[in-house]
mmCIF file of C-alpha atoms in Angstrom:
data_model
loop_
_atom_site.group_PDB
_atom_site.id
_atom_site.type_symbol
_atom_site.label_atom_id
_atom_site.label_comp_id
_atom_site.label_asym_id
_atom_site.label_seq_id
_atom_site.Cartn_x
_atom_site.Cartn_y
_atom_site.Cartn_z
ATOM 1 C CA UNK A 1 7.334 -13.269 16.170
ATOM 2 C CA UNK A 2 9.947 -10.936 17.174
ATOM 3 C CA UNK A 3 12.396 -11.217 20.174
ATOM 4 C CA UNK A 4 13.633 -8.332 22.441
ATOM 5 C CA UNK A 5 16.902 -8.041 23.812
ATOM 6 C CA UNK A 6 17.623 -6.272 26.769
ATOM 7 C CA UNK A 7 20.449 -4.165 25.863
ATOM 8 C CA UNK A 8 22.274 -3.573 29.484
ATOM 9 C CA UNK A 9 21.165 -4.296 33.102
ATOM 10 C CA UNK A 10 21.184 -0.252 34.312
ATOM 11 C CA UNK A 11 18.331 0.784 32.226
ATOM 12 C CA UNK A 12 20.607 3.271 30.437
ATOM 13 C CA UNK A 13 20.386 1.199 26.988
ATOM 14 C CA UNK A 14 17.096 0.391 26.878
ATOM 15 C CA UNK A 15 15.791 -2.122 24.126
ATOM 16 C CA UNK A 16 16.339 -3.847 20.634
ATOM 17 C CA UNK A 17 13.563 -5.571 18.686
ATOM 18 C CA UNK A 18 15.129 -8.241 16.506
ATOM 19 C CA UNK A 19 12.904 -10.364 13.738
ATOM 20 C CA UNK A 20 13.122 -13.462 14.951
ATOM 21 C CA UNK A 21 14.362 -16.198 18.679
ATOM 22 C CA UNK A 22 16.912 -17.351 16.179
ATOM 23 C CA UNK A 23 18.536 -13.966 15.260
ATOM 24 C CA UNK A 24 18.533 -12.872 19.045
ATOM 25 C CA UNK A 25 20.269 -15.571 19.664
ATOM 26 C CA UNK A 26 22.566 -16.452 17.230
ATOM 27 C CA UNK A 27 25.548 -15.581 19.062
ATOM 28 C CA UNK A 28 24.671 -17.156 22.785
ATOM 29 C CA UNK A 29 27.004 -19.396 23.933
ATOM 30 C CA UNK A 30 26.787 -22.411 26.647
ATOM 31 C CA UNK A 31 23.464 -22.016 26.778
ATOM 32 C CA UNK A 32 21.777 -24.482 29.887
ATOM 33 C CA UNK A 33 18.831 -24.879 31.684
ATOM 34 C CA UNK A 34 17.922 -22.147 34.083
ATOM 35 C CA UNK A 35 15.372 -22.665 37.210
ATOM 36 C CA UNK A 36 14.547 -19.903 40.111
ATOM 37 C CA UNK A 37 12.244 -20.755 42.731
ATOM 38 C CA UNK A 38 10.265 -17.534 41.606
ATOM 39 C CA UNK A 39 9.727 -18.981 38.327
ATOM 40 C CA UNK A 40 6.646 -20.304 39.173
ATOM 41 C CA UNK A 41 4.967 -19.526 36.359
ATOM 42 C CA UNK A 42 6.114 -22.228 33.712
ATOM 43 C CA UNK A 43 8.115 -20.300 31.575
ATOM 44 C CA UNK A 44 11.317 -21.358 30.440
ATOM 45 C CA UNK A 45 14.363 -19.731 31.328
ATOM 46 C CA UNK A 46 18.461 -20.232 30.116
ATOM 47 C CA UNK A 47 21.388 -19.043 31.053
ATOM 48 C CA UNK A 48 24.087 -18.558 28.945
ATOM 49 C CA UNK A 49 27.477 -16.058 27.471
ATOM 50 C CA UNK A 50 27.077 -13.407 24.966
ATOM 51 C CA UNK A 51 29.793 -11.351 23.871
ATOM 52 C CA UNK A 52 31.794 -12.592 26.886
ATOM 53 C CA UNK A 53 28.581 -11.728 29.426
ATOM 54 C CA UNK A 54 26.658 -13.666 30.882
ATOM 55 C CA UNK A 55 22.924 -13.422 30.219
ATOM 56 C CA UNK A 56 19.813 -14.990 31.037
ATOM 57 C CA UNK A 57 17.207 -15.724 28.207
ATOM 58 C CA UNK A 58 13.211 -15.555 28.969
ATOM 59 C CA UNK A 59 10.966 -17.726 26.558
ATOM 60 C CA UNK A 60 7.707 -15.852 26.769
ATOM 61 C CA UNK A 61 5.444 -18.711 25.777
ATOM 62 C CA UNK A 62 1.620 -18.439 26.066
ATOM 63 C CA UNK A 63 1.358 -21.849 26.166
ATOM 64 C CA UNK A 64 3.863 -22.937 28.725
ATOM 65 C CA UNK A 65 3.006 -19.405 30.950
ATOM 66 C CA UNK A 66 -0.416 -20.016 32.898
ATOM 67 C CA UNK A 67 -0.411 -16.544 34.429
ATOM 68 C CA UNK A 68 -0.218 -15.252 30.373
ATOM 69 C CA UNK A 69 -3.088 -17.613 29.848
ATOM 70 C CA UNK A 70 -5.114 -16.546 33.109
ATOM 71 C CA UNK A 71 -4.620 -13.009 32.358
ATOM 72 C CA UNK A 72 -5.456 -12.873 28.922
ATOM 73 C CA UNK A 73 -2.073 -11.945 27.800
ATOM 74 C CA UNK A 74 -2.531 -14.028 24.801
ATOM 75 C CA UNK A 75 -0.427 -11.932 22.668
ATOM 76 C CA UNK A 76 2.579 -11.017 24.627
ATOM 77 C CA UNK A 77 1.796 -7.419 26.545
ATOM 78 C CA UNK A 78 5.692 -7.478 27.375
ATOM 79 C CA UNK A 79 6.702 -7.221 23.590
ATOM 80 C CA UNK A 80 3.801 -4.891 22.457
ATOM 81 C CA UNK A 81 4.552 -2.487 25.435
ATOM 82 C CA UNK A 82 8.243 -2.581 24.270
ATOM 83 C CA UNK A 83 7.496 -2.228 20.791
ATOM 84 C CA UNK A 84 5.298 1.288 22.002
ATOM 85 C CA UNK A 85 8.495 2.553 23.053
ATOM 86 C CA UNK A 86 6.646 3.126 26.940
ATOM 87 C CA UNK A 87 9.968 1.053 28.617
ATOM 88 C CA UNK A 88 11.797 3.997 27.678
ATOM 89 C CA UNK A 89 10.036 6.670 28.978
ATOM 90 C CA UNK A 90 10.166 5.106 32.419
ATOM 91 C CA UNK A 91 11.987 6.670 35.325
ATOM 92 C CA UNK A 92 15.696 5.463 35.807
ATOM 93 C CA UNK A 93 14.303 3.744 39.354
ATOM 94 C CA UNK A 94 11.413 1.375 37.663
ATOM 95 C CA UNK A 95 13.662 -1.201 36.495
#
C-alpha cells in the first residue's frame, strides 16, 4: 500500500506519495512509542527524527482503528483523498 508523507507543518508543501511504510521511513531515526490522550481511536502513533526534525508517524490501520471500521473506511479515505490531489486545493486555514 502506499504511505504519505506530510511534507511541512504550514501547509505550504503539501504531500508526497511514496510506494511503500518501508520507503517512507527509511531514514527515521529514534523512533518510540507515541500516546495522546486524543488517540482514542487505536491507532498507532511514533515519534521520531528525520533529517534532523522531529516528526510524528500515523499507522493508519483498519484493523487496529475502530472508528475506520465503524465508518466504513475500509480502504483508507485519508490516502485516496490525498492521492485525488483535493488536500491541495484546500484553503491555507484548513489545516
Amino acid at each position: 500500500m502506499p504511505a504519505v508523507s506530510s511534507l511541512d507543518m504550514d501547509g505550504a508543501g503539501g504531500v508526497e506519495l511514496v510506494e511503500s511504510t518501508q520507503e517512507l521511513l527509511a531514514g527515521v531515526r529514534n523512533r518510540e512509542p507515541f500516546g495522546t490522550v486524543d488517540a482514542l481511536s487505536g491507532t498507532v502513533m511514533e515519534r521520531g527524527v528525520l533529517d534532523g526534525a522531529p516528526v510524528v508517524i500515523k499507522h493508519i490501520d483498519v484493523d487496529r482503528d475502530w472508528i475506520m471500521r465503524a465508518t466504513g473506511d475500509i480502504d483508507c479515505r485519508l490516502l485516496r483523498v490525498i492521492s485525488a490531489g483535493l488536500l491541495e486545493q484546500m484553503p491555507a486555514s484548513i489545516d
